[in-house]
mmCIF file of C-alpha atoms and ligand atoms in Angstrom:
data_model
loop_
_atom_site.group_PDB
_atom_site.id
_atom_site.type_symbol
_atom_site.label_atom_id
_atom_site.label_comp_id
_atom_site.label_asym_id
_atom_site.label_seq_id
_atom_site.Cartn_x
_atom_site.Cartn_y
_atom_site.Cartn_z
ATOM 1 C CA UNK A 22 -22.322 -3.410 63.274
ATOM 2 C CA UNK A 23 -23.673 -4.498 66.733
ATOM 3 C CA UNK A 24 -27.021 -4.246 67.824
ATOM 4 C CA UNK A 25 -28.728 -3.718 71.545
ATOM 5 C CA UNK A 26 -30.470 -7.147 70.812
ATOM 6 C CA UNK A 27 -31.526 -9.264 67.756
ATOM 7 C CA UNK A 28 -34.604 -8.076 66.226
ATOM 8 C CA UNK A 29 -36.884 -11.236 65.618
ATOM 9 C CA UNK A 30 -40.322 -12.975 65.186
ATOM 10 C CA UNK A 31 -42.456 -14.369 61.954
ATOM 11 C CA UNK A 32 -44.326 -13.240 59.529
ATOM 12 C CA UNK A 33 -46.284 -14.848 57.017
ATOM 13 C CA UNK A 34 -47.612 -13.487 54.207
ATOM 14 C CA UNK A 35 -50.125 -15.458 52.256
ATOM 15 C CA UNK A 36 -52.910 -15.609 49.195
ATOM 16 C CA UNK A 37 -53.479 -16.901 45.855
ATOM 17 C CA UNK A 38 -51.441 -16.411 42.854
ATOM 18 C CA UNK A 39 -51.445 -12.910 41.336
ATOM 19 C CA UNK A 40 -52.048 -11.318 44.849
ATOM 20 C CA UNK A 41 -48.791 -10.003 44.773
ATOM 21 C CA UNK A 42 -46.919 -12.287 47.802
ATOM 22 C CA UNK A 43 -43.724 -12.032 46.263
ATOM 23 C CA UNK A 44 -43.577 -8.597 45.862
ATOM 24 C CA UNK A 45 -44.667 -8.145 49.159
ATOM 25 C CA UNK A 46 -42.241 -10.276 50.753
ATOM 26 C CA UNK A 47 -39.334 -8.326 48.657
ATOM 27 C CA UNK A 48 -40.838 -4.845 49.949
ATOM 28 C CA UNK A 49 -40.125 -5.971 52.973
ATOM 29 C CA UNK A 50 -36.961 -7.473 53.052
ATOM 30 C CA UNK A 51 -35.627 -4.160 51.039
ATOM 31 C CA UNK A 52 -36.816 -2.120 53.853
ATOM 32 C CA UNK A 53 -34.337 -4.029 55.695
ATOM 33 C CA UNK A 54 -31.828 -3.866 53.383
ATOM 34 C CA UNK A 55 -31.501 -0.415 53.456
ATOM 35 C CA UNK A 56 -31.841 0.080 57.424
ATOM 36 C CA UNK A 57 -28.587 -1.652 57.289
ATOM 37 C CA UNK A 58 -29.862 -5.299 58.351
ATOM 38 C CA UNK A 59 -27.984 -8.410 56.531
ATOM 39 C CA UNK A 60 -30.812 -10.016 54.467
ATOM 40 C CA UNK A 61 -30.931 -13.481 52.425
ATOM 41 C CA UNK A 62 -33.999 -14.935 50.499
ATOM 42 C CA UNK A 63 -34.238 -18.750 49.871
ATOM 43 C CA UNK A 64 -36.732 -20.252 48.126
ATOM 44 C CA UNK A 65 -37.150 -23.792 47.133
ATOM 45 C CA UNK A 66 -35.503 -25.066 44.342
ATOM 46 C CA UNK A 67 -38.782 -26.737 42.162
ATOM 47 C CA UNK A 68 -39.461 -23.019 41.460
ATOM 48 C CA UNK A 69 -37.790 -23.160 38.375
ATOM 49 C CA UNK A 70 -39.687 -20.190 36.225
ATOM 50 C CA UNK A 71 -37.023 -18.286 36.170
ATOM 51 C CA UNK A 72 -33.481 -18.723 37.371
ATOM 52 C CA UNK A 73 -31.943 -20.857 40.041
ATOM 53 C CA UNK A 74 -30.721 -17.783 41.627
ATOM 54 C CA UNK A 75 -32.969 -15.217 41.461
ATOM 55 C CA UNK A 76 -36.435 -14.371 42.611
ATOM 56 C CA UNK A 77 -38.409 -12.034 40.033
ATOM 57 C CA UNK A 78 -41.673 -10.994 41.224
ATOM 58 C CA UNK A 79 -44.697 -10.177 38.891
ATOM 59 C CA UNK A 80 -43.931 -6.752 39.142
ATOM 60 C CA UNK A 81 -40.310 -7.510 38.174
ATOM 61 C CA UNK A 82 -38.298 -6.659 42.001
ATOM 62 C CA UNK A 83 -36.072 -8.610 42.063
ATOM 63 C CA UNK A 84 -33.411 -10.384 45.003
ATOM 64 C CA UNK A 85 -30.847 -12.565 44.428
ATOM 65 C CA UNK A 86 -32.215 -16.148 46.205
ATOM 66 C CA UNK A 87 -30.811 -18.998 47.261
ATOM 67 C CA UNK A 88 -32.634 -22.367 45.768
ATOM 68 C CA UNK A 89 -33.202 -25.132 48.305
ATOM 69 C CA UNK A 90 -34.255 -28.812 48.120
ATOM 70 C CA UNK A 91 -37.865 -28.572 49.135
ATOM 71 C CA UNK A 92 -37.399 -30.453 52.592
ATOM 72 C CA UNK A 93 -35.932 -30.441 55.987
ATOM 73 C CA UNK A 94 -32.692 -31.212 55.401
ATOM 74 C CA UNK A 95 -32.402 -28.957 52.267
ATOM 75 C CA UNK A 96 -33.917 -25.646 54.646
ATOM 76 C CA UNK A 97 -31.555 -26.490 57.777
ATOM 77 C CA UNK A 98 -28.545 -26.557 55.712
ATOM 78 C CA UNK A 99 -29.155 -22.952 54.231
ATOM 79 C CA UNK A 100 -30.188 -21.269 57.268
ATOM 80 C CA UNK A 101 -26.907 -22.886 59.120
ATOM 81 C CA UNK A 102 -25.265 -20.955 56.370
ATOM 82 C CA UNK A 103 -26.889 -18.468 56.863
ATOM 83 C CA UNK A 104 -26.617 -18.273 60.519
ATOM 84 C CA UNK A 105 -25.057 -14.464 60.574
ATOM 85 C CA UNK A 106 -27.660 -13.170 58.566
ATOM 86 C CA UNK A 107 -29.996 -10.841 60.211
ATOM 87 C CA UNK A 108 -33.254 -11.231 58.268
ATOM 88 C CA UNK A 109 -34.607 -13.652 56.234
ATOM 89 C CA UNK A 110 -36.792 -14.484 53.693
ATOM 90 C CA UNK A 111 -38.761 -17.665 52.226
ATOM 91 C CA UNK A 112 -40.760 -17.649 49.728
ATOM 92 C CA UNK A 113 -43.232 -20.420 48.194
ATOM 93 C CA UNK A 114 -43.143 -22.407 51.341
ATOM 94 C CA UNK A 115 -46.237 -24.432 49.718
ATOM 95 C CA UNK A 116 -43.278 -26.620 47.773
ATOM 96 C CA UNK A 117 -41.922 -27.821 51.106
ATOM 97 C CA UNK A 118 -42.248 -31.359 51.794
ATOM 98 C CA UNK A 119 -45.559 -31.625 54.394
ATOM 99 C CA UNK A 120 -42.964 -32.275 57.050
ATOM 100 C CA UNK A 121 -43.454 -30.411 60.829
ATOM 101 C CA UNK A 122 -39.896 -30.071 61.515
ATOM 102 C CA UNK A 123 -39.987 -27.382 58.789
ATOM 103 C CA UNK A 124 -42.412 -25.583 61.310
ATOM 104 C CA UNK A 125 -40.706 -26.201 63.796
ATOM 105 C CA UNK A 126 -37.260 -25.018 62.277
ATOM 106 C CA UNK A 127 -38.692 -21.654 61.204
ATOM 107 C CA UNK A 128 -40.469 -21.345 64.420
ATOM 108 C CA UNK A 129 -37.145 -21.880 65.986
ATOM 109 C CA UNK A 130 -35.120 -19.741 63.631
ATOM 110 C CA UNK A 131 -37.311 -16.873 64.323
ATOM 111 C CA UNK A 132 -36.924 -16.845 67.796
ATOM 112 C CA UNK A 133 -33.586 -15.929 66.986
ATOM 113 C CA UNK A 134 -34.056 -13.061 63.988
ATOM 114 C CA UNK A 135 -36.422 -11.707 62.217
ATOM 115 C CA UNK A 136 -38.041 -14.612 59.050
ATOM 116 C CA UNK A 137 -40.383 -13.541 56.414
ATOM 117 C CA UNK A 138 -42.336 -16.410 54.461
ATOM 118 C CA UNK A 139 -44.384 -15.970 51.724
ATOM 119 C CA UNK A 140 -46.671 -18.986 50.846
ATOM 120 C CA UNK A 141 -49.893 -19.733 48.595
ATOM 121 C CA UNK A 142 -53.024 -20.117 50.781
ATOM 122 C CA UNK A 143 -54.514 -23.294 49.301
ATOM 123 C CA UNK A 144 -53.837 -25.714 46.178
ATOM 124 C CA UNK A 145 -55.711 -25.173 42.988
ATOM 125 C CA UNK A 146 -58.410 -27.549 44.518
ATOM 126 C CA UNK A 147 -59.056 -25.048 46.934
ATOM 127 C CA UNK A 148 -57.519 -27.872 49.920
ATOM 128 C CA UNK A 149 -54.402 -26.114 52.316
ATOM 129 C CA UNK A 150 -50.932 -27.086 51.978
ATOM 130 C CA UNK A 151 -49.312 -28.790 54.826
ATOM 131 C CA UNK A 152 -47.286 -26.770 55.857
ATOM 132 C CA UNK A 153 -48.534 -23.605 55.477
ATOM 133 C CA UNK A 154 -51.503 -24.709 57.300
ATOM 134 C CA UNK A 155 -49.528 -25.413 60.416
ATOM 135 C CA UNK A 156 -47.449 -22.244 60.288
ATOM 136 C CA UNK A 157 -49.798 -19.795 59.890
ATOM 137 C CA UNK A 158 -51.677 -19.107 62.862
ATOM 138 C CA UNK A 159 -48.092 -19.867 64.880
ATOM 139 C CA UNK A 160 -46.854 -17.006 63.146
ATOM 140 C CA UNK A 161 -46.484 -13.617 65.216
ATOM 141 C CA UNK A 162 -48.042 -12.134 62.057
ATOM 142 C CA UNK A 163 -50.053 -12.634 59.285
ATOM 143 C CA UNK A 164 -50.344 -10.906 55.947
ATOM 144 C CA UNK A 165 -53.108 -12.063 53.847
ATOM 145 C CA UNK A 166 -53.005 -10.655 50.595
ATOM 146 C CA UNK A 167 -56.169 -10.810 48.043
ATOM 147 C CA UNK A 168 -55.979 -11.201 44.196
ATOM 148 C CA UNK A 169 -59.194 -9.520 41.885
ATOM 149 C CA UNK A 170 -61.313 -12.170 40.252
ATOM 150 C CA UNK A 171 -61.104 -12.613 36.051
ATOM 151 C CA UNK A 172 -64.033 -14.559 36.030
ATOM 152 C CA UNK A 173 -65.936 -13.394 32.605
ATOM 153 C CA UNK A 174 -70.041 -14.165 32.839
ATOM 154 C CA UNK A 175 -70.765 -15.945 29.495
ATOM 155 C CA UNK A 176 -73.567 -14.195 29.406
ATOM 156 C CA UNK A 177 -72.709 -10.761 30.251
ATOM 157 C CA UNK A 178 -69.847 -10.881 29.138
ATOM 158 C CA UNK A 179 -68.704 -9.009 32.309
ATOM 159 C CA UNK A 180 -65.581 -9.437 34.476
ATOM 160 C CA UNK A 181 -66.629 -10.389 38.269
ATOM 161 C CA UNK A 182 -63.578 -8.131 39.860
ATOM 162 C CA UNK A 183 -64.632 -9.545 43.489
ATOM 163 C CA UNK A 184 -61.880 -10.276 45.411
ATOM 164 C CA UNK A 185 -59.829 -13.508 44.799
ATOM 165 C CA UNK A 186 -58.652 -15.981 47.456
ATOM 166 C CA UNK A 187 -58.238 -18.781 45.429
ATOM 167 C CA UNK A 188 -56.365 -20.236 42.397
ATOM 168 C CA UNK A 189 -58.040 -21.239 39.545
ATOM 169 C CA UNK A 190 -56.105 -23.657 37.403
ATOM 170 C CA UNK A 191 -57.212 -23.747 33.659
ATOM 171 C CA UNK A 192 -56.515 -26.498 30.740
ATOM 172 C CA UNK A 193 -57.199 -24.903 27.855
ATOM 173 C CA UNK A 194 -59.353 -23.042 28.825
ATOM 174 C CA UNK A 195 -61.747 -25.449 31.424
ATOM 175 C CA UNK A 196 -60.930 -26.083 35.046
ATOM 176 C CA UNK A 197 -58.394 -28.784 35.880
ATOM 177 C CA UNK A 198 -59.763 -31.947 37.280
ATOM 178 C CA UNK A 199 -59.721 -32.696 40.874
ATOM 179 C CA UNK A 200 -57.304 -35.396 40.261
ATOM 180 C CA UNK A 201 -54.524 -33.754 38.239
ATOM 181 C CA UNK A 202 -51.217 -33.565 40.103
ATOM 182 C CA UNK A 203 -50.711 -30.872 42.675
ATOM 183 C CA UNK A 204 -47.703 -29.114 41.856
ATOM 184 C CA UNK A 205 -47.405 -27.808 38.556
ATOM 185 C CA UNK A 206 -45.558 -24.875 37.385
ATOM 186 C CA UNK A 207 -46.882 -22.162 35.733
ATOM 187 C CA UNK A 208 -48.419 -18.399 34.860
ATOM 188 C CA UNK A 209 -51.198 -16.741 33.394
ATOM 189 C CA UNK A 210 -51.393 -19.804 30.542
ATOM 190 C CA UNK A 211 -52.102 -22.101 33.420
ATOM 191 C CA UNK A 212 -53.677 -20.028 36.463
ATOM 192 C CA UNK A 213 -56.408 -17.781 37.168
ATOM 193 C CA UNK A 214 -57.425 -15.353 40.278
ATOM 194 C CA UNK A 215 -60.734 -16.304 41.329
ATOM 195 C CA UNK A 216 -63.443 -15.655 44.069
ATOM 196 C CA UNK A 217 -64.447 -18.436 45.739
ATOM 197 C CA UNK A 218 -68.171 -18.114 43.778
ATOM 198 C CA UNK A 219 -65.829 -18.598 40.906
ATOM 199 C CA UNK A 220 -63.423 -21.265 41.649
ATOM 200 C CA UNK A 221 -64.305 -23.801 39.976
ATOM 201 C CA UNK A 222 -62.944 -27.936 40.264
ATOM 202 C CA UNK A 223 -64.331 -30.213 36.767
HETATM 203 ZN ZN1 ZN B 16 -65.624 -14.019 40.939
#
């Protein structure tokens, strides 16, 4: 199938855990699927919840996805592979190595068709990831998704239910300290939604 001319640009769709990126980013990349558009996913290959070829979102969509080494090398490879596909998809661009030429690659590849990333917003210390940082507002469009705070009031008793921009991460129970490492994989054992009254760093 031939079109007039490439459809193209980025956007970037980002948030805390549990605000539903993921699903997001496959919502989108379905609706292309089914106009008829080639479509591949890659995502990097730390992500290791579920399968090394397959993305499941929390709502359980699912699309096949490629598994990349986290870096540049590892991303220009795939999308050289990929250089016939029409539209594609990255998602958890947080685990890429805080390197600009991965900017500068998806800026690049998206002059040329149309790339969807889906990325976390900041670390569980509340601080931006690299690379996400410097993509964002070079992006032709942003999505920024919001989670709903779990925070319980000890006293109360009562959820908070604000909205959540950050990530809460939990050991046993208590917030993580400051210093613990910065990648760490995990769900609702490990992570919390949480407004930013409620995001809390021991
Ligand atoms: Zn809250």
């Amino acid at each position: 199938m031939s079109r007039e001319a490439r459809d193209f640009g980025l956007t970037v769709i980002v948030g805390p855990m549990f605000s539903g990126k993921t699903t997001e980013l496959l919502r989108l990349l379905t609706r292309y699927k089914m106009a008829g558009y080639t479509v591949a996913l890659l995502k990097p290959s730390i992500d290791k919840r579920y399968s090394e070829r397959e993305v499941v979102s929390h709502d359980g969509l699912k699309m096949e996805a490629l598994a990349v080494e986290p870096n540049y090398s590892g991303l220009e490879e795939a999308l050289r592979k990929l250089e016939d596909v029409e539209v594609i998809g990255i998602d958890e661009l947080q685990f890429f190595e805080p390197d600009m030429k991965i900017v500068e690659l998806i800026l690049r590849v998206s002059l040329e068709k149309r790339v969807f990333v889906a990325a976390l917003n900041l670390d569980f210390r509340g601080e931006p990831w690299e690379v996400v940082k410097e993509l964002l507002p070079r992006a032709d469009d942003v999505v920024s998704l919001q989670a709903v705070c779990t925070y319980v009031d000890p006293k109360t008793g009562k959820r908070c239910g604000a909205p959540a921009t950050r990530t809460q991460r939990l050991i046993d129970g208590k917030p993580a300290p400051r210093d613990a490492p910065r990648i760490l994989i995990g769900g609702r054992e490990s992570y919390e939604p949480r407004c930013r009254r409620h995001h809390e760093i021991s």
